[in-house]
Coordinates of C-alpha atoms in Angstrom, one line a residue:
Chain V
G27 CA 5.0 9.3 14.8
Q28 CA 6.9 7.4 12.1
Q29 CA 7.3 9.4 8.9
V30 CA 8.7 8.1 5.5
M31 CA 9.6 10.4 2.8
Q32 CA 10.0 9.3 -0.6
I33 CA 11.2 11.3 -3.7
P34 CA 10.9 12.1 -6.5
Q35 CA 7.2 12.3 -6.5
Y36 CA 7.2 11.8 -10.4
Q37 CA 9.8 10.8 -12.9
H38 CA 9.5 10.7 -16.7
V39 CA 12.4 8.8 -18.4
Q40 CA 13.1 7.8 -21.9
E41 CA 12.9 4.0 -22.4
G42 CA 16.4 2.5 -21.8
E43 CA 17.5 5.3 -19.2
D44 CA 17.9 4.4 -15.7
F45 CA 15.7 5.3 -12.9
T46 CA 16.0 5.9 -8.9
T47 CA 13.5 6.4 -6.3
Y48 CA 14.8 7.3 -2.7
C49 CA 13.2 6.8 0.6
N50 CA 14.1 8.3 4.0
S51 CA 12.4 7.6 7.5
S52 CA 12.3 9.9 10.5
T53 CA 13.2 6.8 12.7
T54 CA 15.3 3.6 12.5
L55 CA 13.3 0.9 10.7
S56 CA 13.3 -2.9 11.5
N57 CA 13.0 -3.4 7.7
I58 CA 11.9 -1.6 4.6
Q59 CA 9.6 -3.1 1.9
W60 CA 8.9 -1.9 -1.7
Y61 CA 5.7 -2.3 -3.7
K62 CA 4.7 -1.6 -7.0
Q63 CA 1.4 -0.4 -8.3
R64 CA 0.5 -0.6 -11.9
P65 CA -1.8 2.0 -13.2
G66 CA -5.3 0.9 -12.2
G67 CA -4.0 -1.9 -10.1
H68 CA -3.2 -2.6 -6.5
P69 CA 0.1 -2.6 -4.7
V70 CA 2.0 -5.7 -5.1
F71 CA 4.8 -6.6 -2.8
L72 CA 8.4 -6.4 -4.4
I73 CA 10.9 -7.2 -1.7
Q74 CA 12.0 -6.6 2.0
L75 CA 15.3 -5.6 3.1
V76 CA 16.0 -6.2 6.8
K77 CA 19.9 -5.8 7.4
S78 CA 22.0 -2.9 7.6
G79 CA 23.6 -1.8 4.3
E80 CA 21.7 -4.9 2.5
V81 CA 21.6 -5.0 -1.2
K82 CA 19.1 -7.2 -3.1
K83 CA 18.6 -7.5 -6.9
Q84 CA 15.7 -8.7 -9.0
K85 CA 16.8 -8.7 -12.8
R86 CA 17.1 -5.0 -13.5
L87 CA 15.9 -3.8 -10.2
T88 CA 18.5 -3.0 -7.3
F89 CA 17.3 -2.3 -3.9
Q90 CA 19.3 -0.9 -1.2
F91 CA 19.0 -0.4 2.5
G92 CA 21.4 2.3 4.2
E93 CA 23.9 1.4 7.0
A94 CA 21.8 3.4 9.5
K95 CA 18.5 1.7 8.5
K96 CA 16.8 5.0 7.9
N97 CA 17.1 5.2 4.1
S98 CA 16.6 3.0 1.2
S99 CA 16.7 3.1 -2.7
L100 CA 15.3 1.4 -5.6
H101 CA 17.3 1.8 -9.0
I102 CA 15.8 0.2 -12.2
T103 CA 18.5 -0.2 -15.1
A104 CA 17.5 0.4 -18.7
T105 CA 13.9 1.1 -17.9
Q106 CA 11.1 -0.7 -20.1
T107 CA 7.5 0.3 -20.8
T108 CA 6.6 -2.5 -18.3
D109 CA 8.4 -0.8 -15.6
V110 CA 5.6 2.1 -15.6
G111 CA 3.8 2.6 -12.3
T112 CA 4.1 3.8 -8.8
Y113 CA 6.8 2.5 -6.5
F114 CA 6.2 2.8 -2.8
C115 CA 8.5 2.2 0.0
A116 CA 7.2 1.2 3.4
G117 CA 8.6 1.1 6.9
A118 CA 7.6 -1.5 9.4
G119 CA 6.3 -0.8 12.7
S120 CA 4.7 -3.1 15.2
Y121 CA 1.2 -3.5 13.6
Q122 CA 1.4 -1.5 10.3
L123 CA 3.8 -0.3 7.4
T124 CA 4.1 3.4 7.2
F125 CA 4.1 3.9 3.4
G126 CA 5.8 6.9 1.5
K127 CA 3.8 8.7 -1.0
G128 CA 5.3 7.0 -3.9
T129 CA 7.2 7.8 -6.9
K130 CA 5.1 7.6 -10.4
L131 CA 7.5 6.3 -13.1
S132 CA 6.5 7.1 -16.7
V133 CA 8.6 5.6 -19.4
I134 CA 8.6 7.3 -22.8
P135 CA 9.0 4.6 -25.7
Chain K
S297 CA -2.2 -20.2 -0.1
Q298 CA -3.8 -17.2 1.2
T299 CA -6.0 -14.9 -0.9
I300 CA -7.9 -11.6 -0.3
H301 CA -11.2 -10.8 -1.8
Q302 CA -12.7 -7.4 -1.9
W303 CA -15.9 -6.1 -3.2
P304 CA -17.6 -4.3 -5.0
A305 CA -14.8 -3.5 -7.5
T306 CA -16.5 -0.2 -8.6
L307 CA -19.5 1.9 -7.3
V308 CA -21.1 5.1 -7.9
Q309 CA -23.0 6.5 -4.9
P310 CA -24.7 9.8 -4.5
V311 CA -23.7 12.3 -1.6
G312 CA -25.4 11.4 1.7
S313 CA -26.1 7.7 0.7
P314 CA -24.6 4.8 2.9
L315 CA -21.5 2.7 2.0
S316 CA -20.5 -0.8 2.7
L317 CA -17.2 -2.3 1.4
E318 CA -16.4 -6.0 2.4
C319 CA -13.2 -7.9 2.6
T320 CA -12.4 -11.6 3.3
V321 CA -9.1 -13.3 3.7
E322 CA -8.6 -17.0 3.1
G323 CA -5.8 -19.3 3.9
T324 CA -4.8 -17.7 7.2
S325 CA -6.1 -17.1 10.7
N326 CA -5.6 -14.0 13.3
P327 CA -4.4 -11.6 10.4
N328 CA -4.0 -8.0 10.8
L329 CA -6.5 -6.2 8.6
Y330 CA -6.3 -2.9 7.2
W331 CA -8.4 -0.4 5.2
Y332 CA -6.2 2.0 3.0
R333 CA -7.6 4.8 0.6
Q334 CA -5.9 6.1 -2.3
A335 CA -7.0 9.3 -3.8
A336 CA -6.4 9.8 -7.4
G337 CA -2.6 10.0 -8.3
R338 CA -1.9 10.0 -4.5
G339 CA -0.3 8.1 -2.0
L340 CA -1.7 5.5 0.5
Q341 CA -3.6 6.7 3.4
L342 CA -4.1 4.2 6.3
L343 CA -8.0 4.6 7.6
F344 CA -8.3 1.6 9.9
Y345 CA -6.5 -1.5 11.1
S346 CA -7.5 -4.3 13.2
V347 CA -5.4 -6.9 15.1
G348 CA -8.5 -9.1 16.1
I349 CA -12.3 -9.7 16.1
G350 CA -13.9 -6.3 17.4
Q351 CA -10.7 -4.6 17.7
I352 CA -10.5 -1.6 15.4
S353 CA -7.9 1.4 15.4
S354 CA -8.9 4.5 13.5
E355 CA -5.9 6.5 12.0
V356 CA -8.0 9.3 10.6
P357 CA -11.0 10.8 12.1
Q358 CA -13.7 11.1 9.3
N359 CA -17.2 9.8 8.5
L360 CA -16.0 6.4 7.9
S361 CA -16.3 3.5 10.2
A362 CA -14.9 -0.2 10.1
S363 CA -15.9 -3.2 11.7
R364 CA -14.5 -6.9 12.1
P365 CA -17.4 -9.3 12.9
Q366 CA -15.4 -12.4 12.1
D367 CA -11.6 -13.2 12.2
R368 CA -11.1 -12.9 8.3
Q369 CA -13.8 -10.4 7.7
F370 CA -13.4 -6.7 7.5
I371 CA -15.9 -4.0 6.6
L372 CA -15.8 -0.4 5.8
S373 CA -18.9 1.8 6.0
S374 CA -20.3 5.0 6.2
K375 CA -23.7 6.4 7.2
K376 CA -23.7 9.3 4.5
L377 CA -21.2 9.8 1.9
L378 CA -19.4 13.0 1.1
L379 CA -17.8 14.1 -2.2
S380 CA -14.4 14.0 -0.7
D381 CA -14.8 10.1 0.1
S382 CA -14.3 9.3 -3.5
G383 CA -11.1 7.3 -4.1
F384 CA -9.6 3.9 -4.6
Y385 CA -10.2 1.9 -1.4
L386 CA -7.7 -1.1 -0.6
C387 CA -8.2 -3.8 2.0
A388 CA -5.1 -5.4 3.0
W389 CA -3.7 -8.0 5.4
K390 CA -0.5 -9.1 7.3
A391 CA 0.3 -12.2 9.2
G392 CA -0.3 -10.9 12.7
L393 CA 2.8 -9.8 14.7
S394 CA 5.1 -12.4 12.9
G395 CA 4.5 -11.2 9.5
N396 CA 6.0 -8.0 8.0
T397 CA 4.6 -8.0 4.5
I398 CA 1.1 -6.6 3.7
Y399 CA -0.9 -8.0 0.9
F400 CA -3.5 -5.9 -0.9
G401 CA -6.7 -6.8 -2.2
E402 CA -7.6 -5.7 -6.0
G403 CA -9.3 -2.4 -4.5
S404 CA -12.8 -0.9 -4.9
W405 CA -13.1 2.4 -6.8
L406 CA -15.8 4.7 -5.3
T407 CA -17.0 7.6 -7.0
V408 CA -19.5 9.8 -4.9
V409 CA -21.6 12.2 -7.1

């Protein structure tokens, strides 16, 4: 079945530093989605990427979808304490999404 | 707009006791419904999904079961809880085959003691 690998598992950064998490799928994806889960909360949808090579930005967050539609990345510029949480990527199948294990981001003020 | 409700928010249950978590979705029809479990500090494990009333697909064999008695109601059950069932349970929905995005409920924290 489809597998989605996400690295790193944990990332500790100083406030103001950049952060990147990477996602790789064993199969070509029709689309990929990113979610953020704050500590103690539930995952919340951030964005969906559909096209090969697509790049989308949300303020300090930049999302990329690889040319082969098998990998993706989320980059945060100049992290803030409000960025703390776990970021999940998810690859779309027919009925469900296959989630990566997530990257837990800690920001040191 | 669509909303998803999940309850109870937290519960502490003894080993061997039954479990019932309930989830309802409003503002949409024929949704795909999902139950996920998240162990402390871990990723999201898909337990069950349903594409329609009475249709349940199990992803991980275990002592849990799911039922969908109505279009927008999804129930997670167990007859006898194990310590390893502790975790954060999330109900979620997706707009059928035409939708891609999954929307999560606020989750239920289960501690089995």
